[in-house]
Short mmCIF file of C-alpha atoms in Angstrom, two decimals:
data_model
loop_
_atom_site.label_atom_id
_atom_site.label_comp_id
_atom_site.label_asym_id
_atom_site.label_seq_id
_atom_site.Cartn_x
_atom_site.Cartn_y
_atom_site.Cartn_z
CA MET W 9 10.79 9.91 25.20
CA PRO W 10 12.86 6.69 24.27
CA ALA W 11 16.51 6.21 26.21
CA ARG W 12 18.92 7.54 24.43
CA ALA W 13 22.26 5.68 23.71
CA SER W 14 25.89 6.72 22.90
CA THR W 15 26.90 8.15 19.39
CA ALA W 16 28.95 4.87 19.74
CA GLU W 17 26.06 2.62 19.09
CA ALA W 18 24.64 1.93 16.02
CA ILE W 19 21.32 0.75 14.58
CA VAL W 20 21.93 -1.70 11.47
CA ILE W 21 19.07 -1.81 8.76
CA ALA W 22 19.48 -4.84 6.56
CA GLY W 23 17.28 -4.16 3.56
CA ALA W 24 16.58 -0.14 1.98
CA GLY W 25 12.82 -1.20 0.67
CA ALA W 26 10.00 1.08 2.19
CA GLY W 27 10.12 -0.80 5.30
CA GLY W 28 13.95 -0.16 5.72
CA VAL W 29 13.77 3.27 4.71
CA ARG W 30 10.77 4.14 6.79
CA ALA W 31 12.30 2.37 9.64
CA ALA W 32 15.48 4.38 9.04
CA PHE W 33 13.28 7.77 9.04
CA THR W 34 11.28 6.65 12.13
CA LEU W 35 14.59 6.01 14.24
CA ARG W 36 15.38 9.64 13.92
CA GLU W 37 11.95 11.15 14.43
CA GLN W 38 12.23 8.95 17.64
CA GLY W 39 14.56 10.98 18.79
CA TRP W 40 18.02 8.53 18.76
CA ASP W 41 20.97 9.98 18.27
CA GLY W 42 22.75 6.94 17.57
CA ARG W 43 24.37 6.11 14.69
CA VAL W 44 21.95 4.44 12.01
CA VAL W 45 23.19 1.88 9.42
CA LEU W 46 21.21 1.37 5.93
CA VAL W 47 22.57 -1.62 4.17
CA GLY W 48 21.56 -1.69 0.73
CA THR W 49 22.12 -4.13 -2.75
CA GLU W 50 20.52 -1.45 -4.45
CA PRO W 51 19.24 2.16 -3.72
CA PRO W 52 15.75 3.11 -2.10
CA TYR W 53 13.20 2.84 -4.15
CA GLU W 54 9.17 2.47 -4.80
CA ARG W 55 7.76 -0.96 -5.99
CA PRO W 56 4.81 -0.33 -6.71
CA PRO W 57 5.33 1.67 -9.44
CA LEU W 58 6.63 -1.36 -11.21
CA SER W 59 3.62 -3.62 -12.19
CA LYS W 60 2.12 -0.28 -13.30
CA THR W 61 3.43 2.63 -15.35
CA GLY W 62 7.70 1.30 -14.69
CA GLU W 63 8.39 4.05 -13.59
CA TYR W 64 11.75 4.18 -11.27
CA ARG W 65 11.25 6.46 -8.42
CA LEU W 66 13.40 7.24 -5.64
CA ILE W 67 11.59 6.56 -2.02
CA CYS W 68 14.28 9.26 -0.95
CA GLY W 69 17.32 11.08 -2.13
CA GLY W 70 20.85 10.52 -0.66
CA ALA W 71 20.71 13.77 0.24
CA ALA W 72 17.76 13.45 2.43
CA LEU W 73 19.40 10.26 3.89
CA SER W 74 22.59 12.22 4.89
CA GLU W 75 20.81 15.02 6.19
CA ALA W 76 18.85 13.03 8.40
CA GLY W 77 22.24 11.46 9.74
CA ILE W 78 21.58 7.68 7.90
CA THR W 79 24.29 6.10 6.51
CA PHE W 80 23.48 4.21 3.81
CA LEU W 81 25.37 1.71 3.05
CA ALA W 82 24.58 1.39 -1.26
CA GLY W 83 25.35 -1.86 -3.32
CA ALA W 84 26.52 -3.45 -0.10
CA GLU W 85 25.18 -7.13 0.36
CA ALA W 86 24.17 -8.78 3.66
CA ALA W 87 26.29 -11.89 4.29
CA GLY W 88 25.46 -13.17 7.92
CA VAL W 89 24.79 -12.43 11.51
CA ASP W 90 26.53 -13.07 14.50
CA THR W 91 23.73 -13.20 16.85
CA ALA W 92 26.49 -13.36 20.13
CA ALA W 93 28.72 -10.97 18.71
CA HIS W 94 25.97 -8.36 17.73
CA VAL W 95 27.61 -7.82 13.96
CA LEU W 96 26.78 -7.83 10.93
CA GLU W 97 28.97 -9.30 8.36
CA LEU W 98 29.20 -7.35 4.80
CA ALA W 99 29.51 -9.66 1.61
CA ASP W 100 32.69 -7.74 1.06
CA GLY W 101 33.91 -8.82 4.34
CA ARG W 102 32.75 -5.32 6.46
CA ARG W 103 31.35 -6.05 9.61
CA LEU W 104 29.23 -4.20 11.36
CA PRO W 105 28.70 -4.72 15.53
CA TYR W 106 25.38 -3.40 16.09
CA ARG W 107 23.39 -2.59 19.40
CA SER W 108 19.87 -3.56 17.66
CA LEU W 109 19.48 -5.09 14.07
CA LEU W 110 16.37 -4.94 11.79
CA LEU W 111 16.00 -7.51 9.32
CA THR W 112 14.35 -5.97 6.14
CA THR W 113 15.06 -8.46 3.44
CA GLY W 114 12.13 -8.16 1.85
CA ALA W 115 11.23 -11.17 -0.25
CA ARG W 116 11.92 -12.50 -4.35
CA ALA W 117 9.51 -13.58 -6.78
CA ARG W 118 8.50 -17.61 -7.04
CA ARG W 119 9.46 -18.91 -10.10
CA LEU W 120 7.66 -21.68 -11.70
CA PRO W 121 8.94 -25.31 -11.10
CA PHE W 122 9.81 -25.80 -14.86
CA GLY W 123 11.93 -24.36 -17.93
CA GLY W 124 11.74 -24.68 -21.14
CA ALA W 125 11.68 -21.35 -22.15
CA PRO W 126 12.37 -17.78 -20.53
CA VAL W 127 10.22 -16.04 -18.16
CA HIS W 128 9.54 -13.45 -16.77
CA VAL W 129 9.50 -12.66 -12.81
CA LEU W 130 8.82 -8.87 -11.54
CA ARG W 131 10.69 -8.07 -8.35
CA SER W 132 13.15 -5.24 -9.08
CA TYR W 133 13.46 -2.49 -11.06
CA ALA W 134 15.67 -4.18 -13.19
CA ASP W 135 12.70 -7.17 -14.15
CA SER W 136 10.79 -4.04 -14.76
CA ALA W 137 13.03 -2.69 -17.29
CA ALA W 138 13.56 -6.20 -18.90
CA LEU W 139 10.04 -6.77 -19.25
CA ARG W 140 8.71 -3.40 -20.82
CA ALA W 141 11.45 -4.13 -23.51
CA ARG W 142 9.25 -6.59 -24.70
CA LEU W 143 5.89 -5.50 -24.02
CA ALA W 144 4.70 -3.53 -27.94
CA PRO W 145 1.44 -3.62 -29.57
CA GLY W 146 0.10 -6.83 -31.39
CA ARG W 147 2.74 -9.00 -28.86
CA ARG W 148 0.92 -11.75 -27.49
CA VAL W 149 1.87 -11.64 -23.71
CA ALA W 150 0.95 -14.24 -21.70
CA VAL W 151 0.87 -14.01 -17.93
CA ILE W 152 0.99 -16.86 -15.20
CA GLY W 153 -0.57 -16.51 -12.36
CA GLY W 154 -3.90 -14.13 -11.69
CA GLY W 155 -2.72 -13.14 -8.10
CA PHE W 156 -2.04 -8.55 -7.79
CA ILE W 157 1.25 -8.46 -9.81
CA GLY W 158 -0.06 -10.38 -12.50
CA LEU W 159 -3.11 -9.05 -13.23
CA GLU W 160 -1.71 -5.31 -12.88
CA LEU W 161 1.17 -6.12 -15.34
CA ALA W 162 -1.79 -7.67 -17.38
CA ALA W 163 -3.64 -4.46 -17.37
CA SER W 164 -0.26 -2.65 -18.14
CA ALA W 165 0.46 -4.84 -21.29
CA ALA W 166 -3.00 -3.98 -22.38
CA ALA W 167 -2.47 -0.99 -22.04
CA LEU W 168 0.31 -0.79 -24.11
CA GLY W 169 -1.62 -2.99 -26.83
CA CYS W 170 -0.33 -6.47 -25.78
CA ARG W 171 -3.26 -9.16 -26.76
CA VAL W 172 -2.96 -10.36 -22.99
CA THR W 173 -3.63 -13.78 -21.62
CA VAL W 174 -4.21 -14.72 -17.77
CA ILE W 175 -4.02 -18.13 -16.93
CA GLU W 176 -4.73 -19.27 -13.12
CA LEU W 177 -4.51 -22.14 -11.67
CA GLY W 178 -7.38 -21.31 -9.29
CA PRO W 179 -11.08 -21.29 -9.67
CA ARG W 180 -11.24 -17.31 -9.84
CA LEU W 181 -8.52 -14.11 -9.57
CA MET W 182 -7.16 -13.02 -6.18
CA GLY W 183 -8.16 -16.26 -4.86
CA ARG W 184 -6.33 -16.20 -2.07
CA ALA W 185 -6.59 -12.04 -0.40
CA VAL W 186 -9.83 -11.04 -1.92
CA PRO W 187 -14.24 -12.20 -1.83
CA ALA W 188 -15.06 -13.57 -5.19
CA ARG W 189 -17.48 -10.68 -5.10
CA VAL W 190 -15.34 -8.12 -5.49
CA ALA W 191 -12.67 -10.35 -7.74
CA ALA W 192 -15.59 -10.59 -10.03
CA THR W 193 -15.82 -7.19 -10.21
CA MET W 194 -12.19 -6.68 -11.22
CA ALA W 195 -12.31 -9.53 -13.74
CA GLY W 196 -14.93 -7.62 -15.64
CA ARG W 197 -12.92 -5.08 -16.38
CA HIS W 198 -10.71 -7.24 -17.62
CA VAL W 199 -12.49 -8.99 -19.90
CA ALA W 200 -14.22 -5.24 -20.84
CA ALA W 201 -10.36 -4.45 -21.41
CA GLY W 202 -9.93 -8.04 -23.65
CA VAL W 203 -7.83 -9.75 -21.69
CA ASP W 204 -8.40 -12.67 -21.88
CA LEU W 205 -9.07 -14.94 -18.18
CA ARG W 206 -8.25 -18.46 -18.13
CA CYS W 207 -9.22 -19.99 -14.25
CA GLY W 208 -9.08 -23.38 -13.01
CA THR W 209 -6.28 -23.82 -15.40
CA GLY W 210 -2.36 -24.81 -14.48
CA VAL W 211 0.48 -24.92 -16.84
CA THR W 212 2.31 -27.90 -17.06
CA GLY W 213 4.82 -27.12 -19.47
CA LEU W 214 6.82 -24.39 -21.32
CA ALA W 215 8.39 -25.01 -24.61
CA GLY W 216 9.95 -22.28 -27.53
CA THR W 217 9.52 -22.48 -30.78
CA GLY W 218 10.53 -20.72 -33.57
CA SER W 219 7.89 -17.48 -32.94
CA GLY W 220 8.02 -17.62 -29.01
CA THR W 221 6.74 -20.01 -26.26
CA GLU W 222 4.15 -22.58 -26.32
CA ILE W 223 2.33 -22.51 -22.68
CA THR W 224 0.40 -26.39 -22.52
CA LEU W 225 -2.04 -25.86 -20.23
CA ALA W 226 -3.07 -28.75 -17.82
CA GLU W 227 -6.72 -29.17 -19.27
CA GLY W 228 -4.55 -30.60 -22.72
CA THR W 229 -4.93 -27.26 -24.96
CA ALA W 230 -1.78 -24.74 -25.98
CA ILE W 231 -1.41 -20.97 -25.96
CA GLU W 232 1.29 -19.37 -28.09
CA ALA W 233 2.91 -16.21 -26.65
CA ASP W 234 5.74 -13.65 -27.35
CA VAL W 235 5.95 -12.49 -24.05
CA VAL W 236 5.20 -14.68 -21.06
CA VAL W 237 5.31 -13.52 -17.08
CA ALA W 238 4.75 -15.26 -14.17
CA GLY W 239 3.46 -13.19 -10.52
CA VAL W 240 2.79 -16.87 -9.31
CA GLY W 241 3.61 -15.01 -5.38
CA ALA W 242 6.29 -14.44 -3.51
CA VAL W 243 8.97 -16.05 -1.15
CA PRO W 244 9.76 -14.27 2.51
CA GLU W 245 13.95 -13.85 2.11
CA THR W 246 15.48 -15.21 5.33
CA MET W 247 18.16 -16.99 4.37
CA LEU W 248 20.16 -14.65 6.09
CA ALA W 249 18.11 -15.48 9.36
CA CYS W 250 18.00 -19.04 8.71
CA ALA W 251 21.84 -19.18 8.53
CA ALA W 252 22.18 -17.76 11.91
CA GLY W 253 19.71 -19.82 13.57
CA ILE W 254 17.11 -17.59 14.35
CA GLU W 255 13.88 -18.81 13.83
CA THR W 256 11.79 -19.05 10.39
CA GLY W 257 9.00 -20.54 8.91
CA ASP W 258 7.29 -19.05 6.25
CA GLY W 259 9.01 -15.74 7.59
CA ILE W 260 11.23 -14.94 9.74
CA VAL W 261 9.46 -15.84 12.84
CA VAL W 262 8.84 -12.20 15.05
CA ASP W 263 6.57 -11.30 18.48
CA GLU W 264 3.82 -8.86 18.74
CA ARG W 265 7.13 -6.75 19.01
CA PHE W 266 8.80 -7.14 15.60
CA ALA W 267 11.38 -9.10 17.87
CA THR W 268 13.16 -12.19 16.37
CA SER W 269 14.14 -15.42 18.23
CA ALA W 270 17.65 -13.83 18.79
CA PRO W 271 18.57 -11.09 21.60
CA ASP W 272 18.12 -7.22 19.59
CA VAL W 273 17.72 -8.50 16.11
CA PHE W 274 13.93 -7.19 14.56
CA ALA W 275 12.38 -8.42 11.39
CA ALA W 276 9.84 -6.27 9.72
CA GLY W 277 7.87 -6.10 6.56
CA ASP W 278 7.34 -9.10 3.05
CA CYS W 279 9.93 -11.03 5.34
CA CYS W 280 8.88 -11.35 8.59
CA ARG W 281 5.50 -13.25 9.88
CA TYR W 282 4.08 -11.13 12.43
CA PRO W 283 0.64 -12.29 15.75
CA HIS W 284 -2.15 -10.22 14.47
CA PRO W 285 -3.96 -8.76 17.80
CA LEU W 286 -6.61 -8.12 15.99
CA TYR W 287 -6.79 -11.62 14.73
CA GLY W 288 -6.49 -13.39 17.77
CA GLY W 289 -2.43 -13.91 17.42
CA GLN W 290 -2.66 -15.10 14.16
CA PRO W 291 0.42 -15.25 12.10
CA LEU W 292 -0.12 -13.14 9.26
CA ARG W 293 2.49 -12.52 6.10
CA LEU W 294 1.62 -9.43 4.69
CA GLU W 295 3.06 -8.61 1.11
CA SER W 296 2.35 -4.61 1.71
CA TRP W 297 3.99 -1.37 0.85
CA ARG W 298 1.62 -0.13 3.28
CA ALA W 299 2.13 -2.76 5.97
CA ALA W 300 5.90 -2.50 5.16
CA GLN W 301 6.24 1.03 6.36
CA GLU W 302 4.15 0.64 9.31
CA HIS W 303 5.92 -2.59 10.31
CA GLY W 304 9.05 -0.35 9.77
CA ALA W 305 7.70 1.92 12.04
CA ALA W 306 7.10 -0.01 14.63
CA ALA W 307 9.85 -2.00 15.36
CA ALA W 308 11.73 1.31 14.61
CA ARG W 309 9.61 2.32 18.16
CA ALA W 310 10.72 -1.23 19.70
CA MET W 311 14.18 -0.97 19.23
CA LEU W 312 14.05 1.34 20.78
CA GLY W 313 11.97 0.78 23.60
CA GLU W 314 8.40 1.30 22.91
CA THR W 315 6.05 -2.00 24.34
CA GLU W 316 3.38 -1.55 22.91
CA PRO W 317 1.74 -4.05 20.52
CA TYR W 318 1.01 -3.25 17.00
CA ALA W 319 -2.29 -3.62 15.36
CA GLY W 320 -2.63 -1.74 12.06
CA VAL W 321 -5.47 -2.76 10.22
CA PRO W 322 -3.52 -4.75 6.97
CA TRP W 323 -4.11 -3.07 4.57
CA PHE W 324 -2.88 -2.69 0.10
CA TRP W 325 -4.44 -1.40 -3.14
CA SER W 326 -4.11 -2.74 -6.20
CA ASP W 327 -4.43 -0.74 -9.35
CA GLN W 328 -5.65 -2.35 -12.40
CA HIS W 329 -7.00 -0.75 -15.69
CA ASP W 330 -8.61 2.74 -14.54
CA TYR W 331 -10.19 0.42 -11.71
CA THR W 332 -8.69 0.47 -7.51
CA LEU W 333 -9.52 -2.12 -5.53
CA GLN W 334 -8.41 -1.93 -2.04
CA VAL W 335 -9.10 -4.34 0.74
CA ALA W 336 -8.70 -3.30 4.45
CA GLY W 337 -8.73 -5.87 6.92
CA LEU W 338 -8.25 -9.57 6.15
CA ALA W 339 -11.02 -10.92 4.11
CA SER W 340 -10.08 -15.09 5.12
CA ALA W 341 -11.18 -13.86 8.64
CA ALA W 342 -14.88 -13.65 7.75
CA ASP W 343 -17.63 -16.20 8.32
CA ARG W 344 -20.53 -13.55 6.69
CA GLU W 345 -20.54 -11.46 3.96
CA VAL W 346 -22.93 -8.05 3.83
CA VAL W 347 -22.70 -6.17 0.52
CA ARG W 348 -23.73 -2.62 0.26
CA VAL W 349 -24.60 -1.01 -2.79
CA ARG W 350 -23.89 2.43 -3.85
CA PRO W 351 -26.07 4.37 -6.07
CA ASP W 352 -22.92 4.84 -8.38
CA GLY W 353 -23.16 0.76 -8.24
CA VAL W 354 -20.21 0.00 -7.07
CA GLU W 355 -20.24 -2.82 -4.22
CA ILE W 356 -18.75 -2.88 -1.03
CA TRP W 357 -17.94 -5.61 0.63
CA PHE W 358 -17.66 -6.36 4.62
CA GLY W 359 -16.94 -9.17 6.05
CA LEU W 360 -17.89 -10.14 10.19
CA SER W 361 -16.52 -13.09 12.42
CA ARG W 362 -18.82 -15.52 13.57
CA ASP W 363 -19.50 -12.42 16.37
CA GLY W 364 -20.17 -10.31 14.50
CA ARG W 365 -17.33 -8.23 14.04
CA LEU W 366 -16.39 -7.05 10.96
CA VAL W 367 -13.42 -8.24 10.48
CA ALA W 368 -12.37 -7.12 6.39
CA ALA W 369 -13.70 -4.55 3.80
CA ALA W 370 -13.37 -5.01 0.14
CA ALA W 371 -14.18 -2.98 -2.92
CA ALA W 372 -12.90 -2.23 -6.43
CA GLY W 373 -14.46 1.29 -8.78
CA PRO W 374 -13.22 3.34 -11.21
CA GLY W 375 -10.63 5.48 -9.71
CA ASN W 376 -10.34 6.29 -6.32
CA SER W 377 -13.91 5.69 -5.35
CA VAL W 378 -13.80 3.23 -2.89
CA ALA W 379 -11.23 4.65 -1.33
CA LYS W 380 -13.46 6.35 1.53
CA ASP W 381 -15.23 3.33 2.13
CA ILE W 382 -12.56 1.24 2.99
CA LYS W 383 -11.27 4.03 5.12
CA LEU W 384 -14.10 4.49 7.14
CA ALA W 385 -14.48 0.42 7.43
CA GLU W 386 -10.33 0.41 8.36
CA LEU W 387 -11.57 2.29 10.97
CA LEU W 388 -14.11 0.69 12.22
CA ILE W 389 -12.26 -3.09 11.88
CA ALA W 390 -9.43 -0.80 14.00
CA ARG W 391 -11.57 -0.11 17.15
CA ARG W 392 -13.28 -3.86 16.62
CA ALA W 393 -16.80 -2.81 16.08
CA ALA W 394 -19.83 -5.08 15.53
CA PRO W 395 -22.41 -3.21 13.64
CA ASP W 396 -25.63 -4.32 12.48
CA PRO W 397 -25.42 -5.67 9.47
CA VAL W 398 -28.84 -4.09 8.09
CA THR W 399 -27.21 -0.38 8.85
CA LEU W 400 -23.42 -2.21 6.51
CA ALA W 401 -26.40 -2.75 4.14
CA ASP W 402 -28.45 0.08 3.12
CA PRO W 403 -26.41 2.45 0.95
CA ALA W 404 -28.60 5.57 2.61
CA VAL W 405 -26.41 5.42 6.51
CA THR W 406 -22.73 6.92 5.99
CA LEU W 407 -20.45 4.74 7.39
CA LYS W 408 -18.90 7.62 9.07
CA SER W 409 -22.26 8.04 10.43
CA VAL W 410 -22.45 3.88 11.66
CA LEU W 411 -18.63 4.75 12.62
CA ARG W 412 -19.34 7.63 15.10
CA SER W 413 -22.94 5.28 16.45
CA PRO W 414 -21.98 4.36 20.32
CA VAL W 415 -22.77 0.36 19.40
CA ALA W 416 -20.14 0.53 17.12
CA GLY W 417 -17.66 2.70 19.66
CA MET O 285 -3.03 39.87 -9.78
CA SER O 286 -5.06 37.67 -7.44
CA GLN O 287 -8.89 37.06 -7.41
CA TRP O 288 -11.83 35.15 -6.27
CA ILE O 289 -13.33 32.78 -7.76
CA ALA O 290 -17.02 31.66 -7.04
CA ALA O 291 -16.47 28.04 -6.39
CA CYS O 292 -19.46 26.18 -4.92
CA GLU O 293 -22.61 26.87 -3.29
CA ALA O 294 -21.80 26.36 0.64
CA ASP O 295 -24.56 23.59 0.36
CA ASP O 296 -22.90 21.93 -2.42
CA ILE O 297 -20.53 20.41 0.12
CA ASP O 298 -21.83 17.88 3.42
CA PRO O 299 -20.23 18.78 6.55
CA GLU O 300 -16.79 17.66 6.82
CA ASP O 301 -16.16 16.68 3.69
CA VAL O 302 -14.30 17.37 -0.13
CA ILE O 303 -15.08 18.15 -2.87
CA PRO O 304 -12.91 19.13 -6.62
CA PHE O 305 -12.56 22.39 -7.73
CA GLU O 306 -11.03 23.33 -11.82
CA HIS O 307 -10.30 26.11 -12.88
CA ASP O 308 -8.02 27.20 -15.90
CA GLY O 309 -7.21 23.41 -15.96
CA ASN O 310 -5.44 23.79 -12.27
CA ASP O 311 -7.40 21.30 -9.36
CA TYR O 312 -8.66 22.72 -5.84
CA ALA O 313 -10.18 20.97 -2.98
CA ILE O 314 -12.80 22.78 -0.98
CA TYR O 315 -13.83 21.69 2.53
CA ARG O 316 -16.51 21.79 5.14
CA SER O 317 -15.10 21.35 8.27
CA PRO O 318 -17.37 19.35 11.16
CA ASP O 319 -18.12 23.45 12.41
CA ASP O 320 -19.21 24.13 8.63
CA ALA O 321 -16.00 26.74 8.12
CA TYR O 322 -14.23 25.89 4.48
CA PHE O 323 -11.68 25.92 3.30
CA ALA O 324 -9.18 25.25 -0.24
CA THR O 325 -6.58 23.35 -1.04
CA ASP O 326 -4.70 22.49 -3.94
CA GLY O 327 -6.05 19.58 -5.81
CA HIS O 328 -3.67 17.02 -5.88
CA CYS O 329 -1.53 14.82 -2.64
CA THR O 330 1.82 16.33 -2.50
CA HIS O 331 3.49 12.48 -2.55
CA GLU O 332 2.04 11.64 -6.20
CA LYS O 333 -0.52 12.97 -8.80
CA THR O 334 -3.95 11.42 -6.43
CA LEU O 335 -6.95 14.22 -6.13
CA LEU O 336 -7.50 14.88 -2.65
CA CYS O 337 -11.28 14.73 -3.48
CA ASP O 338 -11.38 11.48 -2.85
CA GLY O 339 -9.98 11.01 0.30
CA LEU O 340 -11.88 10.73 3.64
CA VAL O 341 -12.01 14.13 5.51
CA MET O 342 -12.15 13.56 9.35
CA GLY O 343 -12.00 16.47 11.34
CA GLY O 344 -9.30 19.31 10.38
CA VAL O 345 -7.93 16.00 8.76
CA ILE O 346 -7.65 14.67 4.78
CA GLU O 347 -6.89 11.56 4.03
CA CYS O 348 -5.31 10.55 0.47
CA PRO O 349 -6.58 8.01 -1.23
CA LYS O 350 -4.06 6.36 -2.55
CA HIS O 351 -1.85 6.31 0.15
CA ASN O 352 -2.70 7.40 3.14
CA GLY O 353 -1.09 10.69 3.49
CA ARG O 354 -2.62 12.91 5.87
CA PHE O 355 -2.48 16.89 5.44
CA ASP O 356 -4.24 19.03 8.07
CA TYR O 357 -6.12 21.19 5.22
CA THR O 358 -6.69 24.37 7.63
CA SER O 359 -3.46 24.55 7.33
CA GLY O 360 -2.06 22.88 4.81
CA LYS O 361 0.25 20.88 6.40
CA ALA O 362 1.71 16.97 5.63
CA LEU O 363 1.17 15.13 8.90
CA GLY O 364 3.72 12.62 8.58
CA ALA O 365 5.16 10.19 5.73
CA PRO O 366 4.43 9.20 2.98
CA VAL O 367 3.75 12.97 2.52
CA LEU O 368 6.57 15.46 3.49
CA VAL O 369 5.54 18.09 1.98
CA ASP O 370 3.01 20.35 2.37
CA VAL O 371 0.07 20.78 0.52
CA ARG O 372 -0.70 25.14 -0.39
CA THR O 373 -3.79 26.72 0.85
CA TYR O 374 -6.17 29.02 -0.68
CA PRO O 375 -8.14 31.27 1.36
CA VAL O 376 -11.53 31.44 1.30
CA LYS O 377 -14.23 33.57 2.04
CA VAL O 378 -18.72 32.41 1.98
CA MET O 379 -20.61 35.72 0.93
CA ASP O 380 -24.63 35.03 -0.28
CA ASP O 381 -24.35 31.44 0.29
CA THR O 382 -21.45 31.42 -2.11
CA VAL O 383 -18.06 29.83 -1.52
CA TYR O 384 -15.35 32.16 -2.92
CA ILE O 385 -11.79 30.63 -3.09
CA GLU O 386 -8.72 33.67 -3.53
CA LEU O 387 -6.56 32.37 -6.79
CA PRO O 388 -3.18 34.19 -7.65
#
């Protein structure tokens, strides 16, 4: 059991997204009976639906928070950290002394480097509501960026009857985190749904016209749209840490216990850069719902004295049309690939390291048809298994039996 | 009045696996444990309306295919965030290689 402290001591959490909320509850689950103060500019709500159905759904209501003895300072904005005095300063002048401070400040949507016409982005519910108010059957929607957010929005807009074009600078969709073969499956689904995919072309300018926005492409052509949305990545919210002299660099730099360079200050979720033990301590910044929660929980335990490093397998999903894509592990760590073609036609992609370890798996298919296999792959990745590539490719051998074979263990 | 409904044949489910079962417009999940005992729960995860039958069964645990919420399918107990509410279970019996589920 973690050490208990006097009730006067507070653990303060700056940021009430998935990571911050999970951290707050984990502190209680782990037996911390001091104060827990959660600071958030907005009520804690789920972000995954924003690019899909647009539904507003709370992570938990005020009653659940107060029942757990979590003080939620709604509408409060963290403005500064006095790391020497152990105080979080709020924009309204309040000062919150802390025993430990967790920064779960998240990320913000990156914006295009030029103006010329209004461009939507998606991070908050307000962003989502503003965008959805403009989507209607027949509207021409241009999505700049063929990553997860852009593609989920493209699918949502297409489902609402919009005419959608996706413009991606890279040679293919989801180039950063998804293997080419799996991205191609998803691209096929988009094309079948009538989405116009333009890969390998950048945007060089935007201009308002009488009837909409003209988007000039690097190849020289232009397309016109009624609604323009950019899904060009996220920027970690590091200002608070930076201003306090805490080490940052594409995220708030943390160690394997989510501790920052300042004493008793931790960071978790989208805003942090974490040295992952499964990938040789390579610093990773993950923007995913599950990572935010797992980081939050692990940081909470670390604040209470846990010393075991967090080694959760990176995992994320994306819903586009009626397909779901899942990725476990780190596709970029793969040195060679193996594909299993299942009898139902779904392809499961496996990435192996140079020394034969399974380091990533990915697949896209209808509904949740890829979930079981990706989950089993995740378990193999977690155990640093080096399964036989021939077996991996053979759909007649279940991944469960691979997991249970002595070689994998 | 509760009634026993024939859901499937015993061999329709692999050991340590789950299949869907629909009755009267409601979804259920029928499980076969590693030691060949049978169980049934509501078809959907209590976190969001995701069908549990697409999830992975390991031992006595089903994991939701969407957000990784886990339940002990023998008792319905939710095993931690993001699932906080237990999933409803139903009595199951096997007679002459047919699996029956008792529905209210």
